[in-house]
Amino acid sequence: METTKKTTAKKKKVDDTIIISLYMNYVLEKNEEPKNVYSFCKEHKIEETDFYTFFGSIDALKQEIWVKFFENAEASIQKEEAFSGYSDKNKLLTLYFTLFEILTLNRSYVVFALKENKVGLNNLKSLKQFRSHLKDFVKNEISSSSTVINEKVSKITKPIYVEGAWIQFLFLLKFWLDDTSKGFEKTDVLIEKSVNTVVDLLDTKPLESLFDLGKFLWKEKMN
């Protein structure tokens, strides 16, 4: 008597990192997002229950990708023993340079994820949790007393500094998305000039830094 072999595909055991990797590869290879969780899981032979163990939806997965980007940057920064002794300016420079190094390593995915949102990046849902992580990091690690005179002034400048860092990041991100220079060297220049401007606005030399930043942006626009 013949026995019939079952053709049911064996499901994979996965974790959040594997699911994220599968998703990023999927969208880059197909140049589109999966229609839903079911089709994504079927494509990769994973159980829907395994997906929902880590993510409540595709949108939640997309947010987590950006969180991972930030967590990797933060882990790299924390390895620098001297970081805690840096000035606010150097801390902010370290944060942005590290973030954009990681984004560059994942540029194909980032460009895909943001290509339809270059104008409205601030409203992009995928960056919601990333925004919270960045602002918390700036508040706890960077927005120190070195840029303020007293507690009363600090209550005013600290929220501005934190929110300003987020707006500044979006500004840099938009520029980086359009940057075609070798090694994205123009983005590196802009990071340094914009950080000098933001920190100096809380200090004593705003006009000189604003003029320097303005010259750079005008030159880029004319080119």
Coordinates of C-alpha atoms in Angstrom, one line a residue:
M1 CA 0.0 0.0 0.0
E2 CA 1.4 3.4 -1.0
T3 CA 1.6 6.2 1.5
T4 CA 1.0 9.8 0.4
K5 CA 3.6 12.3 1.3
K6 CA 2.4 15.5 2.8
T7 CA 3.4 18.5 0.8
T8 CA 2.9 21.0 3.6
A9 CA 6.1 23.2 3.8
K10 CA 7.9 23.2 7.0
K11 CA 7.7 26.5 8.8
K12 CA 10.8 28.4 10.0
K13 CA 11.6 29.3 13.5
V14 CA 12.2 33.0 13.6
D15 CA 13.0 36.0 15.9
D16 CA 12.5 39.7 15.4
T17 CA 15.9 40.2 13.8
I18 CA 15.2 37.5 11.2
I19 CA 11.7 38.9 10.4
I20 CA 13.2 42.4 9.9
S21 CA 15.9 41.0 7.6
L22 CA 13.3 39.1 5.6
Y23 CA 11.1 42.2 5.3
M24 CA 14.0 44.5 4.2
N25 CA 15.1 42.0 1.6
Y26 CA 11.5 41.5 0.4
V27 CA 10.8 45.2 -0.3
L28 CA 14.2 45.7 -2.0
E29 CA 13.9 42.7 -4.2
K30 CA 10.2 43.3 -5.2
N31 CA 10.3 47.1 -4.9
E32 CA 7.0 47.0 -3.0
E33 CA 5.7 46.2 0.4
P34 CA 3.9 43.0 1.2
K35 CA 0.1 43.3 0.9
N36 CA -0.5 42.0 4.4
V37 CA 1.0 39.8 7.2
Y38 CA -0.5 36.6 5.8
S39 CA 1.1 37.0 2.3
F40 CA 4.4 38.0 3.9
C41 CA 4.5 35.0 6.2
K42 CA 3.4 32.6 3.4
E43 CA 6.1 33.9 1.1
H44 CA 8.8 33.2 3.8
K45 CA 7.2 30.0 5.3
I46 CA 6.9 31.4 8.7
E47 CA 3.9 31.2 11.1
E48 CA 1.7 34.2 11.5
T49 CA 1.7 33.6 15.2
D50 CA 5.5 33.9 15.2
F51 CA 5.2 37.2 13.4
Y52 CA 2.7 38.6 15.9
T53 CA 4.9 37.5 18.8
F54 CA 7.2 40.3 17.8
F55 CA 5.1 42.8 15.8
G56 CA 1.5 43.8 15.9
S57 CA 1.4 44.8 12.2
I58 CA 3.5 45.6 9.2
D59 CA 3.5 49.2 10.3
A60 CA 4.9 48.2 13.7
L61 CA 7.6 46.2 12.0
K62 CA 8.6 49.3 9.9
Q63 CA 8.8 51.4 13.1
E64 CA 11.0 48.8 14.7
I65 CA 13.5 48.9 11.8
W66 CA 14.1 52.5 12.6
V67 CA 14.4 51.8 16.3
K68 CA 17.0 49.2 15.5
F69 CA 18.9 51.8 13.5
F70 CA 19.0 54.1 16.5
E71 CA 19.7 51.4 19.0
N72 CA 22.8 50.3 17.0
A73 CA 24.0 53.9 16.8
E74 CA 23.5 54.3 20.6
A75 CA 25.4 51.1 21.3
S76 CA 28.2 52.3 19.2
I77 CA 28.3 55.7 20.9
Q78 CA 28.2 54.2 24.4
K79 CA 31.4 52.2 23.5
E80 CA 33.3 55.5 23.4
E81 CA 34.5 55.9 26.9
A82 CA 35.3 59.5 26.4
F83 CA 31.8 60.4 25.1
S84 CA 30.5 61.5 28.5
G85 CA 33.2 64.2 28.7
Y86 CA 32.5 65.6 25.2
S87 CA 31.1 69.1 24.8
D88 CA 27.5 69.3 23.7
K89 CA 28.7 70.2 20.2
N90 CA 30.9 67.1 19.9
K91 CA 28.2 64.9 21.4
L92 CA 25.7 66.1 18.8
L93 CA 28.3 65.6 16.1
T94 CA 29.0 62.1 17.3
L95 CA 25.3 61.2 17.3
Y96 CA 24.6 62.5 13.8
F97 CA 27.8 61.0 12.2
T98 CA 27.1 57.7 13.8
L99 CA 23.4 57.7 12.7
F100 CA 24.2 58.5 9.2
E101 CA 27.0 55.9 9.0
I102 CA 24.3 53.3 9.9
L103 CA 21.7 54.8 7.5
T104 CA 24.3 54.7 4.8
L105 CA 24.9 51.0 5.4
N106 CA 21.2 50.6 4.8
R107 CA 20.7 53.3 2.3
S108 CA 18.8 51.2 -0.3
Y109 CA 16.1 50.4 2.2
V110 CA 16.0 53.9 3.7
V111 CA 15.6 55.5 0.2
F112 CA 12.8 53.0 -0.6
A113 CA 11.1 53.7 2.7
L114 CA 11.2 57.4 2.4
K115 CA 11.1 58.0 -1.3
E116 CA 7.5 59.1 -1.2
N117 CA 7.9 61.2 1.9
K118 CA 10.7 63.6 1.3
V119 CA 8.5 66.6 1.9
G120 CA 6.6 65.3 4.9
L121 CA 9.2 63.4 6.8
N122 CA 8.1 64.8 10.1
N123 CA 4.7 63.1 9.7
L124 CA 6.0 59.7 8.6
K125 CA 4.6 57.1 11.0
S126 CA 7.7 54.8 10.6
L127 CA 9.8 57.4 12.3
K128 CA 7.5 57.8 15.3
Q129 CA 9.4 55.6 17.8
F130 CA 12.8 56.6 16.3
R131 CA 11.9 60.3 17.1
S132 CA 11.1 59.4 20.7
H133 CA 14.5 57.6 21.1
L134 CA 16.4 60.4 19.5
K135 CA 14.8 63.1 21.6
D136 CA 15.3 61.0 24.8
F137 CA 18.9 60.5 24.0
V138 CA 19.5 64.2 23.3
K139 CA 17.7 65.1 26.5
N140 CA 19.6 62.7 28.7
E141 CA 23.0 62.7 27.1
I142 CA 23.5 65.9 25.2
S143 CA 21.3 68.7 26.5
S144 CA 23.6 69.5 29.5
S145 CA 24.2 72.6 31.6
S146 CA 27.2 73.6 29.4
T147 CA 25.0 75.6 27.1
V148 CA 22.9 77.4 29.7
I149 CA 23.5 79.9 32.5
N150 CA 21.2 78.9 35.2
E151 CA 18.2 76.7 36.0
K152 CA 15.7 79.2 34.9
V153 CA 17.3 79.6 31.5
S154 CA 17.7 75.8 31.3
K155 CA 13.9 75.3 31.6
I156 CA 13.5 77.3 28.4
T157 CA 16.5 76.2 26.3
K158 CA 16.4 72.4 27.0
P159 CA 13.0 71.7 25.4
I160 CA 14.1 73.9 22.4
Y161 CA 17.4 72.1 22.2
V162 CA 15.7 68.7 22.2
E163 CA 13.0 69.5 19.7
G164 CA 15.6 71.4 17.6
A165 CA 17.7 68.3 17.4
W166 CA 14.8 66.3 15.9
I167 CA 14.0 69.0 13.3
Q168 CA 17.7 69.3 12.5
F169 CA 17.9 65.5 12.0
L170 CA 15.0 65.7 9.5
F171 CA 16.7 68.5 7.7
L172 CA 19.9 66.5 7.4
L173 CA 18.0 63.3 6.4
K174 CA 16.3 65.2 3.5
F175 CA 19.7 66.5 2.4
W176 CA 21.3 63.1 2.6
L177 CA 18.6 61.5 0.6
D178 CA 19.4 63.8 -2.3
D179 CA 23.1 63.8 -1.8
T180 CA 25.0 62.4 -4.7
S181 CA 28.5 63.4 -3.6
K182 CA 31.3 60.8 -3.2
G183 CA 31.0 59.1 0.2
F184 CA 28.2 61.6 1.0
E185 CA 30.9 64.1 1.9
K186 CA 28.5 67.0 1.4
T187 CA 26.2 65.6 4.1
D188 CA 29.2 65.4 6.5
V189 CA 30.0 69.1 5.8
L190 CA 26.4 70.0 6.4
I191 CA 26.3 68.0 9.7
E192 CA 29.2 70.0 11.0
K193 CA 28.0 73.4 9.9
S194 CA 24.5 72.9 11.1
V195 CA 25.6 71.6 14.5
N196 CA 27.9 74.6 14.9
T197 CA 24.9 76.8 14.2
V198 CA 22.5 75.1 16.6
V199 CA 24.9 75.0 19.5
D200 CA 26.1 78.6 18.9
L201 CA 22.5 79.8 18.9
L202 CA 22.4 78.7 22.5
D203 CA 25.8 80.3 23.1
T204 CA 27.4 83.5 21.9
K205 CA 28.3 83.3 18.2
P206 CA 25.1 82.8 16.2
L207 CA 25.6 85.3 13.3
E208 CA 28.9 83.9 12.2
S209 CA 27.6 80.3 12.2
L210 CA 24.4 81.3 10.4
F211 CA 26.4 83.1 7.7
D212 CA 28.7 80.1 7.2
L213 CA 25.7 77.7 7.0
G214 CA 23.9 80.0 4.6
K215 CA 26.9 80.2 2.3
F216 CA 27.1 76.4 2.1
L217 CA 23.4 75.9 1.4
W218 CA 23.3 78.7 -1.2
K219 CA 26.3 77.1 -3.0
E220 CA 24.6 73.7 -3.1
K221 CA 21.3 75.2 -4.4
M222 CA 23.2 77.0 -7.2
N223 CA 25.0 73.8 -8.2

